Amino acid sequence: MHWLPPNGALHGLALDHLLAWNLGIIVGLAIAAHILIAAAFLVRRARPAEPRTAPPTRTDKIAPLLVAEFLTLLALTALYIAMDITGHRLWAATREQEATCGRALQVEVTGVQFQWYFRYPGPDGLYGATKPTLVSAPTGNPLGLDPADPHSADDIVSAILILPAGQPIDITLRSQDVIHGFFVPGMRLKQDAIPGMDGMLRFTPAATGNYVILCSQVCGLGHYRMQARLRIVTPAQFQTWLAAREQAALKARGAQ
Ligand SMILES: [Cu+2]
């Protein structure tokens, strides 16, 4: 659909189709209902007034109308149940991380008033421990990585989310303070980051390009500027970037 932002995710195509179908069906039904109401008014007006002595109900005429109404309601109920099931399946596909476990790239996304931070676990594949008392953005430790934990030495923390195209991405979503909304219109993703809870997201970027990451919850005075960039690059470009950042992270923590 041309009024939506360009889609860059694998699941986005099916989601856009479902949205177009839903809108088409709802607009079609609304138009049909209005035509029916207008037709009923016109037919009633054109018909001569019935004598007041007429019986209040005539089951031979009303019964077919009731059957038609019942069948229409039944068809509409089936249609909405089918649309609901399709929508739920698409929603669940971006929330279930088990299916391709091991193959997916792990990234942790943390919302902080008013910034998004992205953490990659590094070559060991494990996120290092964090401590709230160590959180200090001015000294370069916005997530509070614990230097005493060996797993944290190779962790990469970035203010830009860089991901390879064509690979499943498993996101763990966190918040350090209030409820933030991780919203990536170009990837058709939206999920709240809630303090004390780990949110899960799964998606596969389909094409290289630049996308915007927003916060969809009014999280404070600086909410309007809580934006970050998402860059989808080729797998080779991603590996080069990751290796350079890993070297830099190890050097920086080694010097501490
Ligand atoms: Cu926010």
PDB file of N, CA and C in Angstrom, residues 5-102:
ATOM      1  N   PRO A   5       4.987   3.287   5.108  1.00  0.00           N
ATOM      2  CA  PRO A   5       6.422   3.423   4.827  1.00  0.00           C
ATOM      3  C   PRO A   5       6.935   2.177   4.106  1.00  0.00           C
ATOM      4  N   PRO A   6       7.999   2.312   3.289  1.00  0.00           N
ATOM      5  CA  PRO A   6       8.504   1.143   2.559  1.00  0.00           C
ATOM      6  C   PRO A   6       8.814  -0.005   3.511  1.00  0.00           C
ATOM      7  N   ASN A   7       8.396  -1.211   3.139  1.00  0.00           N
ATOM      8  CA  ASN A   7       8.600  -2.374   4.004  1.00  0.00           C
ATOM      9  C   ASN A   7       9.952  -3.020   3.738  1.00  0.00           C
ATOM     10  N   GLY A   8      10.697  -3.330   4.826  1.00  0.00           N
ATOM     11  CA  GLY A   8      12.001  -3.955   4.664  1.00  0.00           C
ATOM     12  C   GLY A   8      12.099  -5.302   5.355  1.00  0.00           C
ATOM     13  N   ALA A   9      10.975  -5.820   5.880  1.00  0.00           N
ATOM     14  CA  ALA A   9      11.019  -7.087   6.624  1.00  0.00           C
ATOM     15  C   ALA A   9      10.317  -8.197   5.849  1.00  0.00           C
ATOM     16  N   LEU A  10      10.769  -9.424   6.108  1.00  0.00           N
ATOM     17  CA  LEU A  10      10.215 -10.584   5.412  1.00  0.00           C
ATOM     18  C   LEU A  10       8.724 -10.770   5.725  1.00  0.00           C
ATOM     19  N   HIS A  11       8.356 -10.573   7.015  1.00  0.00           N
ATOM     20  CA  HIS A  11       6.957 -10.791   7.400  1.00  0.00           C
ATOM     21  C   HIS A  11       6.061  -9.610   7.001  1.00  0.00           C
ATOM     22  N   GLY A  12       6.702  -8.477   6.614  1.00  0.00           N
ATOM     23  CA  GLY A  12       5.943  -7.247   6.365  1.00  0.00           C
ATOM     24  C   GLY A  12       4.981  -7.345   5.198  1.00  0.00           C
ATOM     25  N   LEU A  13       5.349  -8.131   4.180  1.00  0.00           N
ATOM     26  CA  LEU A  13       4.512  -8.241   2.977  1.00  0.00           C
ATOM     27  C   LEU A  13       3.147  -8.838   3.329  1.00  0.00           C
ATOM     28  N   ALA A  14       3.169  -9.931   4.105  1.00  0.00           N
ATOM     29  CA  ALA A  14       1.919 -10.586   4.510  1.00  0.00           C
ATOM     30  C   ALA A  14       1.093  -9.665   5.403  1.00  0.00           C
ATOM     31  N   LEU A  15       1.795  -8.891   6.263  1.00  0.00           N
ATOM     32  CA  LEU A  15       1.110  -7.965   7.169  1.00  0.00           C
ATOM     33  C   LEU A  15       0.414  -6.853   6.373  1.00  0.00           C
ATOM     34  N   ASP A  16       1.125  -6.324   5.360  1.00  0.00           N
ATOM     35  CA  ASP A  16       0.543  -5.268   4.528  1.00  0.00           C
ATOM     36  C   ASP A  16      -0.660  -5.792   3.747  1.00  0.00           C
ATOM     37  N   HIS A  17      -0.552  -7.045   3.269  1.00  0.00           N
ATOM     38  CA  HIS A  17      -1.679  -7.650   2.542  1.00  0.00           C
ATOM     39  C   HIS A  17      -2.891  -7.784   3.447  1.00  0.00           C
ATOM     40  N   LEU A  18      -2.636  -8.254   4.675  1.00  0.00           N
ATOM     41  CA  LEU A  18      -3.733  -8.439   5.629  1.00  0.00           C
ATOM     42  C   LEU A  18      -4.401  -7.096   5.942  1.00  0.00           C
ATOM     43  N   LEU A  19      -3.583  -6.063   6.100  1.00  0.00           N
ATOM     44  CA  LEU A  19      -4.111  -4.725   6.392  1.00  0.00           C
ATOM     45  C   LEU A  19      -4.977  -4.239   5.224  1.00  0.00           C
ATOM     46  N   ALA A  20      -4.481  -4.453   3.989  1.00  0.00           N
ATOM     47  CA  ALA A  20      -5.237  -4.026   2.809  1.00  0.00           C
ATOM     48  C   ALA A  20      -6.557  -4.787   2.724  1.00  0.00           C
ATOM     49  N   TRP A  21      -6.514  -6.093   3.005  1.00  0.00           N
ATOM     50  CA  TRP A  21      -7.733  -6.914   2.971  1.00  0.00           C
ATOM     51  C   TRP A  21      -8.723  -6.439   4.023  1.00  0.00           C
ATOM     52  N   ASN A  22      -8.224  -6.225   5.253  1.00  0.00           N
ATOM     53  CA  ASN A  22      -9.098  -5.768   6.343  1.00  0.00           C
ATOM     54  C   ASN A  22      -9.774  -4.453   5.983  1.00  0.00           C
ATOM     55  N   LEU A  23      -8.964  -3.495   5.481  1.00  0.00           N
ATOM     56  CA  LEU A  23      -9.527  -2.192   5.128  1.00  0.00           C
ATOM     57  C   LEU A  23     -10.543  -2.336   3.999  1.00  0.00           C
ATOM     58  N   GLY A  24     -10.193  -3.140   2.987  1.00  0.00           N
ATOM     59  CA  GLY A  24     -11.084  -3.355   1.837  1.00  0.00           C
ATOM     60  C   GLY A  24     -12.417  -3.951   2.280  1.00  0.00           C
ATOM     61  N   ILE A  25     -12.346  -4.978   3.140  1.00  0.00           N
ATOM     62  CA  ILE A  25     -13.568  -5.658   3.600  1.00  0.00           C
ATOM     63  C   ILE A  25     -14.418  -4.713   4.448  1.00  0.00           C
ATOM     64  N   ILE A  26     -13.777  -3.972   5.358  1.00  0.00           N
ATOM     65  CA  ILE A  26     -14.525  -3.074   6.243  1.00  0.00           C
ATOM     66  C   ILE A  26     -15.184  -1.946   5.437  1.00  0.00           C
ATOM     67  N   VAL A  27     -14.442  -1.352   4.501  1.00  0.00           N
ATOM     68  CA  VAL A  27     -15.007  -0.271   3.676  1.00  0.00           C
ATOM     69  C   VAL A  27     -16.144  -0.839   2.804  1.00  0.00           C
ATOM     70  N   GLY A  28     -15.927  -2.028   2.228  1.00  0.00           N
ATOM     71  CA  GLY A  28     -16.964  -2.671   1.391  1.00  0.00           C
ATOM     72  C   GLY A  28     -18.233  -2.931   2.183  1.00  0.00           C
ATOM     73  N   LEU A  29     -18.076  -3.461   3.402  1.00  0.00           N
ATOM     74  CA  LEU A  29     -19.244  -3.763   4.248  1.00  0.00           C
ATOM     75  C   LEU A  29     -19.957  -2.481   4.671  1.00  0.00           C
ATOM     76  N   ALA A  30     -19.186  -1.426   4.980  1.00  0.00           N
ATOM     77  CA  ALA A  30     -19.800  -0.154   5.385  1.00  0.00           C
ATOM     78  C   ALA A  30     -20.631   0.410   4.221  1.00  0.00           C
ATOM     79  N   ILE A  31     -20.080   0.357   3.012  1.00  0.00           N
ATOM     80  CA  ILE A  31     -20.809   0.867   1.835  1.00  0.00           C
ATOM     81  C   ILE A  31     -22.071   0.025   1.615  1.00  0.00           C
ATOM     82  N   ALA A  32     -21.930  -1.311   1.699  1.00  0.00           N
ATOM     83  CA  ALA A  32     -23.078  -2.209   1.495  1.00  0.00           C
ATOM     84  C   ALA A  32     -24.178  -1.925   2.527  1.00  0.00           C
ATOM     85  N   ALA A  33     -23.778  -1.706   3.795  1.00  0.00           N
ATOM     86  CA  ALA A  33     -24.761  -1.438   4.853  1.00  0.00           C
ATOM     87  C   ALA A  33     -25.519  -0.142   4.567  1.00  0.00           C
ATOM     88  N   HIS A  34     -24.797   0.889   4.114  1.00  0.00           N
ATOM     89  CA  HIS A  34     -25.439   2.171   3.820  1.00  0.00           C
ATOM     90  C   HIS A  34     -26.382   2.070   2.624  1.00  0.00           C
ATOM     91  N   ILE A  35     -25.980   1.295   1.608  1.00  0.00           N
ATOM     92  CA  ILE A  35     -26.856   1.091   0.444  1.00  0.00           C
ATOM     93  C   ILE A  35     -28.131   0.377   0.884  1.00  0.00           C
ATOM     94  N   LEU A  36     -27.992  -0.639   1.743  1.00  0.00           N
ATOM     95  CA  LEU A  36     -29.154  -1.392   2.237  1.00  0.00           C
ATOM     96  C   LEU A  36     -30.123  -0.490   3.011  1.00  0.00           C
ATOM     97  N   ILE A  37     -29.553   0.366   3.867  1.00  0.00           N
ATOM     98  CA  ILE A  37     -30.395   1.272   4.671  1.00  0.00           C
ATOM     99  C   ILE A  37     -31.146   2.240   3.750  1.00  0.00           C
ATOM    100  N   ALA A  38     -30.393   2.822   2.780  1.00  0.00           N
ATOM    101  CA  ALA A  38     -31.028   3.768   1.854  1.00  0.00           C
ATOM    102  C   ALA A  38     -32.123   3.074   1.051  1.00  0.00           C
ATOM    103  N   ALA A  39     -31.843   1.832   0.580  1.00  0.00           N
ATOM    104  CA  ALA A  39     -32.829   1.085  -0.215  1.00  0.00           C
ATOM    105  C   ALA A  39     -34.076   0.791   0.620  1.00  0.00           C
ATOM    106  N   ALA A  40     -33.889   0.416   1.888  1.00  0.00           N
ATOM    107  CA  ALA A  40     -35.028   0.116   2.760  1.00  0.00           C
ATOM    108  C   ALA A  40     -35.907   1.350   2.950  1.00  0.00           C
ATOM    109  N   PHE A  41     -35.276   2.527   3.099  1.00  0.00           N
ATOM    110  CA  PHE A  41     -36.039   3.785   3.249  1.00  0.00           C
ATOM    111  C   PHE A  41     -36.862   4.060   2.002  1.00  0.00           C
ATOM    112  N   LEU A  42     -36.193   3.922   0.829  1.00  0.00           N
ATOM    113  CA  LEU A  42     -36.865   4.267  -0.432  1.00  0.00           C
ATOM    114  C   LEU A  42     -38.029   3.322  -0.712  1.00  0.00           C
ATOM    115  N   VAL A  43     -37.816   2.015  -0.464  1.00  0.00           N
ATOM    116  CA  VAL A  43     -38.873   1.028  -0.712  1.00  0.00           C
ATOM    117  C   VAL A  43     -40.059   1.304   0.213  1.00  0.00           C
ATOM    118  N   ARG A  44     -39.766   1.605   1.461  1.00  0.00           N
ATOM    119  CA  ARG A  44     -40.834   1.862   2.443  1.00  0.00           C
ATOM    120  C   ARG A  44     -41.644   3.095   2.059  1.00  0.00           C
ATOM    121  N   ARG A  45     -40.944   4.122   1.527  1.00  0.00           N
ATOM    122  CA  ARG A  45     -41.631   5.356   1.141  1.00  0.00           C
ATOM    123  C   ARG A  45     -42.511   5.144  -0.078  1.00  0.00           C
ATOM    124  N   ALA A  46     -42.005   4.318  -1.020  1.00  0.00           N
ATOM    125  CA  ALA A  46     -42.735   4.114  -2.278  1.00  0.00           C
ATOM    126  C   ALA A  46     -43.986   3.261  -2.067  1.00  0.00           C
ATOM    127  N   ARG A  47     -43.972   2.429  -1.019  1.00  0.00           N
ATOM    128  CA  ARG A  47     -45.093   1.523  -0.788  1.00  0.00           C
ATOM    129  C   ARG A  47     -46.279   2.288  -0.152  1.00  0.00           C
ATOM    130  N   PRO A  48     -47.545   2.032  -0.619  1.00  0.00           N
ATOM    131  CA  PRO A  48     -48.681   2.724   0.000  1.00  0.00           C
ATOM    132  C   PRO A  48     -48.854   2.281   1.453  1.00  0.00           C
ATOM    133  N   ALA A  49     -49.316   3.190   2.266  1.00  0.00           N
ATOM    134  CA  ALA A  49     -49.466   2.888   3.690  1.00  0.00           C
ATOM    135  C   ALA A  49     -50.418   1.720   3.905  1.00  0.00           C
ATOM    136  N   GLU A  50     -50.028   0.803   4.790  1.00  0.00           N
ATOM    137  CA  GLU A  50     -50.874  -0.367   5.052  1.00  0.00           C
ATOM    138  C   GLU A  50     -51.983   0.016   6.036  1.00  0.00           C
ATOM    139  N   PRO A  51     -53.159  -0.613   5.867  1.00  0.00           N
ATOM    140  CA  PRO A  51     -54.228  -0.293   6.824  1.00  0.00           C
ATOM    141  C   PRO A  51     -53.828  -0.707   8.244  1.00  0.00           C
ATOM    142  N   ARG A  52     -54.305   0.065   9.219  1.00  0.00           N
ATOM    143  CA  ARG A  52     -53.892  -0.172  10.596  1.00  0.00           C
ATOM    144  C   ARG A  52     -54.430  -1.498  11.148  1.00  0.00           C
ATOM    145  N   THR A  53     -55.399  -2.059  10.416  1.00  0.00           N
ATOM    146  CA  THR A  53     -55.989  -3.310  10.889  1.00  0.00           C
ATOM    147  C   THR A  53     -55.128  -4.531  10.547  1.00  0.00           C
ATOM    148  N   ALA A  54     -54.037  -4.289   9.794  1.00  0.00           N
ATOM    149  CA  ALA A  54     -53.206  -5.420   9.366  1.00  0.00           C
ATOM    150  C   ALA A  54     -52.601  -6.120  10.587  1.00  0.00           C
ATOM    151  N   PRO A  55     -52.469  -7.453  10.510  1.00  0.00           N
ATOM    152  CA  PRO A  55     -51.875  -8.170  11.662  1.00  0.00           C
ATOM    153  C   PRO A  55     -50.442  -7.682  11.904  1.00  0.00           C
ATOM    154  N   PRO A  56     -49.988  -7.597  13.183  1.00  0.00           N
ATOM    155  CA  PRO A  56     -48.651  -7.053  13.487  1.00  0.00           C
ATOM    156  C   PRO A  56     -47.515  -7.911  12.934  1.00  0.00           C
ATOM    157  N   THR A  57     -47.721  -9.225  12.823  1.00  0.00           N
ATOM    158  CA  THR A  57     -46.634 -10.078  12.289  1.00  0.00           C
ATOM    159  C   THR A  57     -47.199 -11.013  11.232  1.00  0.00           C
ATOM    160  N   ARG A  58     -46.391 -11.205  10.192  1.00  0.00           N
ATOM    161  CA  ARG A  58     -46.789 -12.165   9.167  1.00  0.00           C
ATOM    162  C   ARG A  58     -45.602 -13.101   8.966  1.00  0.00           C
ATOM    163  N   THR A  59     -45.665 -14.205   9.645  1.00  0.00           N
ATOM    164  CA  THR A  59     -44.517 -15.106   9.704  1.00  0.00           C
ATOM    165  C   THR A  59     -44.081 -15.604   8.324  1.00  0.00           C
ATOM    166  N   ASP A  60     -45.015 -15.724   7.377  1.00  0.00           N
ATOM    167  CA  ASP A  60     -44.643 -16.223   6.055  1.00  0.00           C
ATOM    168  C   ASP A  60     -43.698 -15.270   5.336  1.00  0.00           C
ATOM    169  N   LYS A  61     -43.779 -13.932   5.670  1.00  0.00           N
ATOM    170  CA  LYS A  61     -42.876 -12.964   5.036  1.00  0.00           C
ATOM    171  C   LYS A  61     -41.617 -12.729   5.874  1.00  0.00           C
ATOM    172  N   ILE A  62     -41.789 -12.823   7.192  1.00  0.00           N
ATOM    173  CA  ILE A  62     -40.672 -12.492   8.088  1.00  0.00           C
ATOM    174  C   ILE A  62     -39.643 -13.633   8.146  1.00  0.00           C
ATOM    175  N   ALA A  63     -40.105 -14.873   8.086  1.00  0.00           N
ATOM    176  CA  ALA A  63     -39.199 -16.025   8.222  1.00  0.00           C
ATOM    177  C   ALA A  63     -38.038 -16.004   7.218  1.00  0.00           C
ATOM    178  N   PRO A  64     -38.284 -15.782   5.912  1.00  0.00           N
ATOM    179  CA  PRO A  64     -37.137 -15.750   4.983  1.00  0.00           C
ATOM    180  C   PRO A  64     -36.167 -14.613   5.294  1.00  0.00           C
ATOM    181  N   LEU A  65     -36.716 -13.473   5.766  1.00  0.00           N
ATOM    182  CA  LEU A  65     -35.834 -12.342   6.116  1.00  0.00           C
ATOM    183  C   LEU A  65     -34.931 -12.690   7.294  1.00  0.00           C
ATOM    184  N   LEU A  66     -35.536 -13.385   8.293  1.00  0.00           N
ATOM    185  CA  LEU A  66     -34.744 -13.791   9.469  1.00  0.00           C
ATOM    186  C   LEU A  66     -33.640 -14.757   9.059  1.00  0.00           C
ATOM    187  N   VAL A  67     -33.971 -15.687   8.164  1.00  0.00           N
ATOM    188  CA  VAL A  67     -32.969 -16.660   7.686  1.00  0.00           C
ATOM    189  C   VAL A  67     -31.843 -15.915   6.963  1.00  0.00           C
ATOM    190  N   ALA A  68     -32.222 -14.934   6.107  1.00  0.00           N
ATOM    191  CA  ALA A  68     -31.211 -14.169   5.358  1.00  0.00           C
ATOM    192  C   ALA A  68     -30.317 -13.399   6.333  1.00  0.00           C
ATOM    193  N   GLU A  69     -30.933 -12.803   7.370  1.00  0.00           N
ATOM    194  CA  GLU A  69     -30.163 -12.033   8.349  1.00  0.00           C
ATOM    195  C   GLU A  69     -29.212 -12.942   9.130  1.00  0.00           C
ATOM    196  N   PHE A  70     -29.746 -14.126   9.522  1.00  0.00           N
ATOM    197  CA  PHE A  70     -28.943 -15.077  10.284  1.00  0.00           C
ATOM    198  C   PHE A  70     -27.742 -15.551   9.458  1.00  0.00           C
ATOM    199  N   LEU A  71     -28.009 -15.870   8.168  1.00  0.00           N
ATOM    200  CA  LEU A  71     -26.924 -16.354   7.306  1.00  0.00           C
ATOM    201  C   LEU A  71     -25.871 -15.270   7.085  1.00  0.00           C
ATOM    202  N   THR A  72     -26.323 -14.013   6.908  1.00  0.00           N
ATOM    203  CA  THR A  72     -25.378 -12.906   6.715  1.00  0.00           C
ATOM    204  C   THR A  72     -24.503 -12.740   7.954  1.00  0.00           C
ATOM    205  N   LEU A  73     -25.147 -12.772   9.140  1.00  0.00           N
ATOM    206  CA  LEU A  73     -24.374 -12.634  10.387  1.00  0.00           C
ATOM    207  C   LEU A  73     -23.385 -13.779  10.552  1.00  0.00           C
ATOM    208  N   LEU A  74     -23.828 -14.976  10.179  1.00  0.00           N
ATOM    209  CA  LEU A  74     -22.969 -16.156  10.285  1.00  0.00           C
ATOM    210  C   LEU A  74     -21.746 -15.994   9.366  1.00  0.00           C
ATOM    211  N   ALA A  75     -21.991 -15.535   8.122  1.00  0.00           N
ATOM    212  CA  ALA A  75     -20.903 -15.350   7.156  1.00  0.00           C
ATOM    213  C   ALA A  75     -19.932 -14.279   7.658  1.00  0.00           C
ATOM    214  N   LEU A  76     -20.490 -13.187   8.223  1.00  0.00           N
ATOM    215  CA  LEU A  76     -19.622 -12.106   8.730  1.00  0.00           C
ATOM    216  C   LEU A  76     -18.797 -12.581   9.920  1.00  0.00           C
ATOM    217  N   THR A  77     -19.423 -13.372  10.799  1.00  0.00           N
ATOM    218  CA  THR A  77     -18.699 -13.901  11.968  1.00  0.00           C
ATOM    219  C   THR A  77     -17.547 -14.782  11.497  1.00  0.00           C
ATOM    220  N   ALA A  78     -17.810 -15.650  10.519  1.00  0.00           N
ATOM    221  CA  ALA A  78     -16.762 -16.543   9.995  1.00  0.00           C
ATOM    222  C   ALA A  78     -15.637 -15.716   9.385  1.00  0.00           C
ATOM    223  N   LEU A  79     -15.990 -14.647   8.661  1.00  0.00           N
ATOM    224  CA  LEU A  79     -15.001 -13.782   8.012  1.00  0.00           C
ATOM    225  C   LEU A  79     -14.097 -13.124   9.061  1.00  0.00           C
ATOM    226  N   TYR A  80     -14.711 -12.582  10.125  1.00  0.00           N
ATOM    227  CA  TYR A  80     -13.918 -11.896  11.154  1.00  0.00           C
ATOM    228  C   TYR A  80     -13.066 -12.869  11.960  1.00  0.00           C
ATOM    229  N   ILE A  81     -13.578 -14.079  12.194  1.00  0.00           N
ATOM    230  CA  ILE A  81     -12.771 -15.088  12.907  1.00  0.00           C
ATOM    231  C   ILE A  81     -11.545 -15.452  12.057  1.00  0.00           C
ATOM    232  N   ALA A  82     -11.767 -15.627  10.735  1.00  0.00           N
ATOM    233  CA  ALA A  82     -10.658 -15.975   9.832  1.00  0.00           C
ATOM    234  C   ALA A  82      -9.614 -14.853   9.820  1.00  0.00           C
ATOM    235  N   MET A  83     -10.075 -13.586   9.768  1.00  0.00           N
ATOM    236  CA  MET A  83      -9.147 -12.447   9.754  1.00  0.00           C
ATOM    237  C   MET A  83      -8.381 -12.369  11.070  1.00  0.00           C
ATOM    238  N   ASP A  84      -9.075 -12.674  12.172  1.00  0.00           N
ATOM    239  CA  ASP A  84      -8.442 -12.632  13.495  1.00  0.00           C
ATOM    240  C   ASP A  84      -7.358 -13.702  13.620  1.00  0.00           C
ATOM    241  N   ILE A  85      -7.677 -14.913  13.128  1.00  0.00           N
ATOM    242  CA  ILE A  85      -6.695 -16.007  13.202  1.00  0.00           C
ATOM    243  C   ILE A  85      -5.465 -15.659  12.366  1.00  0.00           C
ATOM    244  N   THR A  86      -5.687 -15.141  11.133  1.00  0.00           N
ATOM    245  CA  THR A  86      -4.558 -14.771  10.265  1.00  0.00           C
ATOM    246  C   THR A  86      -3.707 -13.696  10.935  1.00  0.00           C
ATOM    247  N   GLY A  87      -4.361 -12.684  11.507  1.00  0.00           N
ATOM    248  CA  GLY A  87      -3.639 -11.598  12.181  1.00  0.00           C
ATOM    249  C   GLY A  87      -2.850 -12.105  13.371  1.00  0.00           C
ATOM    250  N   HIS A  88      -3.473 -13.010  14.136  1.00  0.00           N
ATOM    251  CA  HIS A  88      -2.792 -13.531  15.319  1.00  0.00           C
ATOM    252  C   HIS A  88      -1.560 -14.354  14.933  1.00  0.00           C
ATOM    253  N   ARG A  89      -1.700 -15.129  13.850  1.00  0.00           N
ATOM    254  CA  ARG A  89      -0.553 -15.940  13.393  1.00  0.00           C
ATOM    255  C   ARG A  89       0.606 -15.036  12.986  1.00  0.00           C
ATOM    256  N   LEU A  90       0.289 -13.959  12.268  1.00  0.00           N
ATOM    257  CA  LEU A  90       1.340 -13.029  11.827  1.00  0.00           C
ATOM    258  C   LEU A  90       1.982 -12.347  13.030  1.00  0.00           C
ATOM    259  N   TRP A  91       1.166 -11.961  14.011  1.00  0.00           N
ATOM    260  CA  TRP A  91       1.684 -11.325  15.234  1.00  0.00           C
ATOM    261  C   TRP A  91       2.611 -12.294  15.969  1.00  0.00           C
ATOM    262  N   ALA A  92       2.137 -13.569  16.090  1.00  0.00           N
ATOM    263  CA  ALA A  92       2.911 -14.572  16.834  1.00  0.00           C
ATOM    264  C   ALA A  92       4.236 -14.869  16.138  1.00  0.00           C
ATOM    265  N   ALA A  93       4.261 -14.784  14.794  1.00  0.00           N
ATOM    266  CA  ALA A  93       5.488 -15.088  14.048  1.00  0.00           C
ATOM    267  C   ALA A  93       6.615 -14.144  14.424  1.00  0.00           C
ATOM    268  N   THR A  94       6.301 -12.926  14.888  1.00  0.00           N
ATOM    269  CA  THR A  94       7.353 -11.986  15.280  1.00  0.00           C
ATOM    270  C   THR A  94       7.596 -12.019  16.790  1.00  0.00           C
ATOM    271  N   ARG A  95       6.969 -12.972  17.470  1.00  0.00           N
ATOM    272  CA  ARG A  95       7.155 -13.074  18.936  1.00  0.00           C
ATOM    273  C   ARG A  95       7.738 -14.409  19.361  1.00  0.00           C
ATOM    274  N   GLU A  96       7.800 -15.385  18.455  1.00  0.00           N
ATOM    275  CA  GLU A  96       8.277 -16.705  18.849  1.00  0.00           C
ATOM    276  C   GLU A  96       9.707 -16.894  18.386  1.00  0.00           C
ATOM    277  N   GLN A  97      10.609 -17.095  19.354  1.00  0.00           N
ATOM    278  CA  GLN A  97      12.022 -17.176  18.994  1.00  0.00           C
ATOM    279  C   GLN A  97      12.544 -18.610  18.941  1.00  0.00           C
ATOM    280  N   GLU A  98      11.725 -19.593  19.276  1.00  0.00           N
ATOM    281  CA  GLU A  98      12.232 -20.965  19.387  1.00  0.00           C
ATOM    282  C   GLU A  98      12.592 -21.590  18.036  1.00  0.00           C
ATOM    283  N   ALA A  99      11.755 -21.308  17.025  1.00  0.00           N
ATOM    284  CA  ALA A  99      11.823 -22.056  15.766  1.00  0.00           C
ATOM    285  C   ALA A  99      13.216 -22.099  15.130  1.00  0.00           C
ATOM    286  N   THR A 100      13.919 -20.949  15.079  1.00  0.00           N
ATOM    287  CA  THR A 100      15.231 -20.955  14.422  1.00  0.00           C
ATOM    288  C   THR A 100      16.342 -20.681  15.435  1.00  0.00           C
ATOM    289  N   CYS A 101      16.119 -21.116  16.654  1.00  0.00           N
ATOM    290  CA  CYS A 101      17.086 -20.872  17.731  1.00  0.00           C
ATOM    291  C   CYS A 101      18.464 -21.379  17.308  1.00  0.00           C
ATOM    292  N   GLY A 102      19.494 -20.569  17.555  1.00  0.00           N
ATOM    293  CA  GLY A 102      20.836 -20.987  17.175  1.00  0.00           C
ATOM    294  C   GLY A 102      21.283 -20.326  15.892  1.00  0.00           C
TER     295      GLY A 102
END
